[in-house]
PDB file of C-alpha atoms and ligand atoms in Angstrom:
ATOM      1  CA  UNK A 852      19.619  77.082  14.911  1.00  0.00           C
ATOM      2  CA  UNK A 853      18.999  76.321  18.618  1.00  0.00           C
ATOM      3  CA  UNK A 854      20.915  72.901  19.540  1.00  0.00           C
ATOM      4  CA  UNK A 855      21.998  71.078  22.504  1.00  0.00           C
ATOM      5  CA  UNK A 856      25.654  69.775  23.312  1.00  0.00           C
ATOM      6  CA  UNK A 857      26.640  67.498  25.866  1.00  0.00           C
ATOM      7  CA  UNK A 858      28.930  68.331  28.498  1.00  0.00           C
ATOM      8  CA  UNK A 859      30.977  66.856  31.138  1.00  0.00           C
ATOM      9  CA  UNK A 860      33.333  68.623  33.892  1.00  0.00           C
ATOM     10  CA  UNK A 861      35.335  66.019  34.325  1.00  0.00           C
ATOM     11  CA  UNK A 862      37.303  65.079  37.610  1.00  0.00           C
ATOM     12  CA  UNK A 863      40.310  67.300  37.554  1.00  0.00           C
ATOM     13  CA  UNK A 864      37.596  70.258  37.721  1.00  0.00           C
ATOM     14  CA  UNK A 865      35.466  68.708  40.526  1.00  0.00           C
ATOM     15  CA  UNK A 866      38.456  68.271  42.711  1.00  0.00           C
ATOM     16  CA  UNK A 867      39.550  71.214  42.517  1.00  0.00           C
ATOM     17  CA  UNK A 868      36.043  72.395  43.367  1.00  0.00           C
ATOM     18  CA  UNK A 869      35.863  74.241  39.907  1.00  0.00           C
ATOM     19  CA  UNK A 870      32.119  73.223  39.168  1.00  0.00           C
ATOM     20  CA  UNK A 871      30.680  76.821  40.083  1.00  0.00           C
ATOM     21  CA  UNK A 872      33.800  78.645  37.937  1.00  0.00           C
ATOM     22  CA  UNK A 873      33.329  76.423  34.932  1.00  0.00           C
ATOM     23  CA  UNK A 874      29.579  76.793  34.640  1.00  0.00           C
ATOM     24  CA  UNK A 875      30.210  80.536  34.985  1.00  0.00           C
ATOM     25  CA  UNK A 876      32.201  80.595  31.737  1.00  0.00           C
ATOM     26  CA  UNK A 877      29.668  78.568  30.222  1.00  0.00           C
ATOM     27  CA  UNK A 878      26.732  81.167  31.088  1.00  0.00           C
ATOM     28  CA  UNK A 879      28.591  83.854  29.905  1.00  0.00           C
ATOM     29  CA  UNK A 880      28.763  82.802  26.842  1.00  0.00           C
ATOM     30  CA  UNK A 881      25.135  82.241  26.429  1.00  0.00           C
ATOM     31  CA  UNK A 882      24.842  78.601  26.549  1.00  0.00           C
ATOM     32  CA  UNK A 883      22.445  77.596  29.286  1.00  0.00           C
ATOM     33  CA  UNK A 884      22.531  74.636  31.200  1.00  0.00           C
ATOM     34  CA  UNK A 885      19.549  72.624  30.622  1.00  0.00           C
ATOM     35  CA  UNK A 886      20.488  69.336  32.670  1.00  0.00           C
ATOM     36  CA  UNK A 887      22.766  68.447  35.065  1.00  0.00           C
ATOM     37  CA  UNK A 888      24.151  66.162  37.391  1.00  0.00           C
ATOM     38  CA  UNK A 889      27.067  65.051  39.324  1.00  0.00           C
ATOM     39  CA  UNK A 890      28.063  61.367  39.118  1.00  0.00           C
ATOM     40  CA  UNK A 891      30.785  58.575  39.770  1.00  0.00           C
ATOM     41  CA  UNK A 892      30.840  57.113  35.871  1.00  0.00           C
ATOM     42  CA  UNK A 893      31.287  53.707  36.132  1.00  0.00           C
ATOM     43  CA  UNK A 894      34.199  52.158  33.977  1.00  0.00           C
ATOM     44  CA  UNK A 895      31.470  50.543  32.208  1.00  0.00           C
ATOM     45  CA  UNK A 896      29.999  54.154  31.175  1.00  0.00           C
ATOM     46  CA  UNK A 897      33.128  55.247  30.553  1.00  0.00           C
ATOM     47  CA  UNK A 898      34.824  52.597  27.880  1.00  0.00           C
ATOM     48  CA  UNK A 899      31.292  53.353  26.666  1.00  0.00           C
ATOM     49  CA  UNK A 900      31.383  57.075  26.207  1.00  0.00           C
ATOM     50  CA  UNK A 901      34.517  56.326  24.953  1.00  0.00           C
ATOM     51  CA  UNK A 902      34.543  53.649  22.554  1.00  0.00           C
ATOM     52  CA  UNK A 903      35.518  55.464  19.310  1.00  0.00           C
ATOM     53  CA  UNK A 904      38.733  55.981  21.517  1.00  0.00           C
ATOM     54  CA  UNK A 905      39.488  52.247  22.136  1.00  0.00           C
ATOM     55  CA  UNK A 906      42.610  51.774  20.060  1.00  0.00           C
ATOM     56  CA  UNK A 907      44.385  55.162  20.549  1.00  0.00           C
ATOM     57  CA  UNK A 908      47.373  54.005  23.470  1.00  0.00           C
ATOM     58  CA  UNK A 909      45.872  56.556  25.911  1.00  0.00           C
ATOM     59  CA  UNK A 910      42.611  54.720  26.411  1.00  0.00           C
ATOM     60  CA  UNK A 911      43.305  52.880  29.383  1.00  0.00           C
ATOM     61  CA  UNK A 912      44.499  56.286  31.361  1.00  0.00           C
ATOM     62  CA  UNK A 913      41.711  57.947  30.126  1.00  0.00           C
ATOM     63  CA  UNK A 914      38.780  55.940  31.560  1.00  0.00           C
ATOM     64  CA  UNK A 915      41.057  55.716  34.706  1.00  0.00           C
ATOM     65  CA  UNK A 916      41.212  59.162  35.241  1.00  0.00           C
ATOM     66  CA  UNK A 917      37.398  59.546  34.093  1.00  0.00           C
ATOM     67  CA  UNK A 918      36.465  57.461  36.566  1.00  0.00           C
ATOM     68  CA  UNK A 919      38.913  58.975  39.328  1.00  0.00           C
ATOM     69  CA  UNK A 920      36.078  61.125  40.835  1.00  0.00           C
ATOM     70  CA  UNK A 921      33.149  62.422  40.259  1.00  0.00           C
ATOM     71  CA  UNK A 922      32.236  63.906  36.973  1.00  0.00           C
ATOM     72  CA  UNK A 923      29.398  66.470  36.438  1.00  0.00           C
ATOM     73  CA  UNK A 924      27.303  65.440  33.128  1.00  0.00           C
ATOM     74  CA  UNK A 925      25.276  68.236  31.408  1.00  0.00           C
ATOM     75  CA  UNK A 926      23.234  69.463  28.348  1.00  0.00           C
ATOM     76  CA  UNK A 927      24.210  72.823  27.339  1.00  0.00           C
ATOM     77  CA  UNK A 928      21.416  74.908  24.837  1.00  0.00           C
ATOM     78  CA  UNK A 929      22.014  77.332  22.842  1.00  0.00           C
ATOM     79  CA  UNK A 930      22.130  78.768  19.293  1.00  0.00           C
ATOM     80  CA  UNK A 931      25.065  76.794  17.574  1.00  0.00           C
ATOM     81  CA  UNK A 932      25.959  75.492  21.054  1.00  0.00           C
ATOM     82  CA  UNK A 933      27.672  72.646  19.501  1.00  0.00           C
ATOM     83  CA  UNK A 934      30.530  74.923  17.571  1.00  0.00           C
ATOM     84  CA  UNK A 935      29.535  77.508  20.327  1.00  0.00           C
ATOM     85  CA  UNK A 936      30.749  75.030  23.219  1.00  0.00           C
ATOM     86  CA  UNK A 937      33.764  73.946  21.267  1.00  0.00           C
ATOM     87  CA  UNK A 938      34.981  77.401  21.422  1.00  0.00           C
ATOM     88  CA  UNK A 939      34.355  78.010  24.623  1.00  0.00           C
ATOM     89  CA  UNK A 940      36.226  75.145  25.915  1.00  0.00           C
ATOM     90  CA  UNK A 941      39.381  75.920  23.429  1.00  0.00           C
ATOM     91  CA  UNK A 942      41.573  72.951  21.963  1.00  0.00           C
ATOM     92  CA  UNK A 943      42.035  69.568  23.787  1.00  0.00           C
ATOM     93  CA  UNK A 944      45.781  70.701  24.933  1.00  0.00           C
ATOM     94  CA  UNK A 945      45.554  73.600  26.676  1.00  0.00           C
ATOM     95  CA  UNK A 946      49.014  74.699  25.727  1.00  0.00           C
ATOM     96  CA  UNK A 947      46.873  75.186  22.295  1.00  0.00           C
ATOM     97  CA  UNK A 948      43.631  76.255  23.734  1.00  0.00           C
ATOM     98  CA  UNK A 949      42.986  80.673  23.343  1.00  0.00           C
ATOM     99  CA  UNK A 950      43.159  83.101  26.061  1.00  0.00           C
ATOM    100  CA  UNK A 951      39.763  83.350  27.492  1.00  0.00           C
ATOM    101  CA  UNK A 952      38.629  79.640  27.222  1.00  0.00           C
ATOM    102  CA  UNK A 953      37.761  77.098  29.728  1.00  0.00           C
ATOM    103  CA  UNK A 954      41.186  74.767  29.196  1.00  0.00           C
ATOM    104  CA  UNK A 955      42.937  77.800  29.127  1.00  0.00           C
ATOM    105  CA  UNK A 956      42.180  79.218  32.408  1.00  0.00           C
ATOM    106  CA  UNK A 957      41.793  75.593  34.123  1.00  0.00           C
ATOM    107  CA  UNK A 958      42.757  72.962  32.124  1.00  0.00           C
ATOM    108  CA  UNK A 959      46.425  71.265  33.224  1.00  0.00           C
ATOM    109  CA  UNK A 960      47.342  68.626  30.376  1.00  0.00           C
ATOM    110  CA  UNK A 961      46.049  66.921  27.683  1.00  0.00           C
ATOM    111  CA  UNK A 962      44.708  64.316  29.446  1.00  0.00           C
ATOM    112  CA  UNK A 963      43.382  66.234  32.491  1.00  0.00           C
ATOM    113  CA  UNK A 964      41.787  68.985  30.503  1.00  0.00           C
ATOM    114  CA  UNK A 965      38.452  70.121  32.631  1.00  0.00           C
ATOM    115  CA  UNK A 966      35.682  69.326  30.083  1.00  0.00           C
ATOM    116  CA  UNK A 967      34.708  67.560  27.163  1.00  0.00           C
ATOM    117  CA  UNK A 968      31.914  68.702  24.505  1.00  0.00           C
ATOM    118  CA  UNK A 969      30.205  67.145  22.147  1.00  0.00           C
ATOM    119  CA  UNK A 970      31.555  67.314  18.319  1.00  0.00           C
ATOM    120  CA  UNK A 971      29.043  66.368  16.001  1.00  0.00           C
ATOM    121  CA  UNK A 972      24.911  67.060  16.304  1.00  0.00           C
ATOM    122  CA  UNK A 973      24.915  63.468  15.885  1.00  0.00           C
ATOM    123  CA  UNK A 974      27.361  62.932  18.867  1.00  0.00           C
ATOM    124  CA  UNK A 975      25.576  65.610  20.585  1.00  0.00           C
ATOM    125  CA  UNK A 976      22.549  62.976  20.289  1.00  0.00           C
ATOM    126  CA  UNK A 977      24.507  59.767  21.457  1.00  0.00           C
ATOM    127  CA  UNK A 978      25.991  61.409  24.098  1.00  0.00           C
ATOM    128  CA  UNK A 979      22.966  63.258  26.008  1.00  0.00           C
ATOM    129  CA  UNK A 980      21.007  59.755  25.838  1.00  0.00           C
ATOM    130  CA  UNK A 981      23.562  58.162  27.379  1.00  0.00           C
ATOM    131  CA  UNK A 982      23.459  60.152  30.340  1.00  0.00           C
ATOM    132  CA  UNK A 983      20.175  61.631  30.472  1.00  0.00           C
ATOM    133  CA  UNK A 984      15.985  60.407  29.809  1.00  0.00           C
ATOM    134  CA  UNK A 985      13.906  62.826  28.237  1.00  0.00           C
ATOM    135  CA  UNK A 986      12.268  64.439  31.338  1.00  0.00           C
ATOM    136  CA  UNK A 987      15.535  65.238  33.029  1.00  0.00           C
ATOM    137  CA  UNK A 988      16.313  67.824  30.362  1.00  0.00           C
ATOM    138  CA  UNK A 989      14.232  70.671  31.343  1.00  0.00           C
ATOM    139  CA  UNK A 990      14.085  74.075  29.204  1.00  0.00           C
TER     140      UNK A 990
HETATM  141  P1  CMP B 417      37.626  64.561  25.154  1.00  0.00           P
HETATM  142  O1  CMP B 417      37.022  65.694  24.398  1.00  0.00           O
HETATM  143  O2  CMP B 417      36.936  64.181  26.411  1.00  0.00           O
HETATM  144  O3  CMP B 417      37.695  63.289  24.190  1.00  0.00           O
HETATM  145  C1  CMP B 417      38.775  62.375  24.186  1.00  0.00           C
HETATM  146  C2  CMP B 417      39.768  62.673  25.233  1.00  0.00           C
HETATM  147  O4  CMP B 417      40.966  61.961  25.162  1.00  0.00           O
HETATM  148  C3  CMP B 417      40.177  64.116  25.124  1.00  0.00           C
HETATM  149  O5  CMP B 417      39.123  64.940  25.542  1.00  0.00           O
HETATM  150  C4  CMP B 417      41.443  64.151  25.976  1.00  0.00           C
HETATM  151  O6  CMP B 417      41.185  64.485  27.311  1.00  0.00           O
HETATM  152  C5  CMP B 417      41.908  62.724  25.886  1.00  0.00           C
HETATM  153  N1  CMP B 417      43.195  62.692  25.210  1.00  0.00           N
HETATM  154  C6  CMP B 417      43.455  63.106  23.980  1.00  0.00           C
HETATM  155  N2  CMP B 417      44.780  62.933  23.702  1.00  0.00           N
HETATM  156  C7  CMP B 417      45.327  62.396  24.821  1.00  0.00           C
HETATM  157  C8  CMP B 417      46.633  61.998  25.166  1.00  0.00           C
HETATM  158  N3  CMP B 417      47.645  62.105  24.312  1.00  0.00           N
HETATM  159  N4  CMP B 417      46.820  61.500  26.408  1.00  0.00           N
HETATM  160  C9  CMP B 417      45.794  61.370  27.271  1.00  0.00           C
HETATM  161  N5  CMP B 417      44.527  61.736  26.987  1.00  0.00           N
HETATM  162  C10 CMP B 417      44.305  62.247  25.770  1.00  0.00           C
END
């Protein structure tokens, strides 16, 4: 079925002006981007977006580093784009993550790992209205 994911190229990609490189990958594999929009995420947003996160002992670095620089927030469509974007992306370390995905090619630790994606239809959901009102998203 056509779905939408939720997206972020987080700040390690942005500063290394990776934006246009990432969102290549992600055409190519069919997903289209069907919002977007760069943003400083508050630390608000962020312990937020993150809250099923709160106990694990990296929490604290990782809304510090997602609110290092600016982030670019998206909706990605596409059949299965939920598993579809997963795949692309390739596991959260990307001394895991396949030849061919996005950590892979960009992604420089755990922690600093280029992009996040959404896991869950529901999460999908949660996370696009967090970030984005209906008439943003155009298709
Ligand atoms: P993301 O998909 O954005 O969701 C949770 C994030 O926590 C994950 O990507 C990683 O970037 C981050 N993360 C997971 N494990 C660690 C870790 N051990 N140290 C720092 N950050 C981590």
């Amino acid at each position: 079925a056509t779905e939408q994911t939720f997206s972020i190229l987080k700040p390690d990609a942005t500063r290394r002006n990776l934006t246009g490189a990432v969102n290549a990958v992600i055409e190519e594999a069919g997903l289209r981007i069907v919002a977007q929009k760069r943003i400083l995420m508050t630390k608000a947003q962020a312990e937020t977006f993150y809250a099923v996160h709160r106990e694990r002992p990296f929490f604290g670095e990782l809304v510090e580093f997602m609110t290092s620089g600016p982030v670019v927030v998206q909706v990605l469509e596409g059949e299965n784009a939920i598993a579809k974007y997963r795949e692309v992306m390739g596991a959260t370390n990307p001394a895991n993550a396949a030849e061919g995905t996005i950590r892979k090619k960009f992604a420089q630790s755990v922690g600093e790992n280029t992009v996040h994606g959404s896991d869950s239809p529901e999460n999908a959901r949660i996370e696009i209205a967090q970030f984005f009102s209906g008439n943003e998203i155009v298709r």
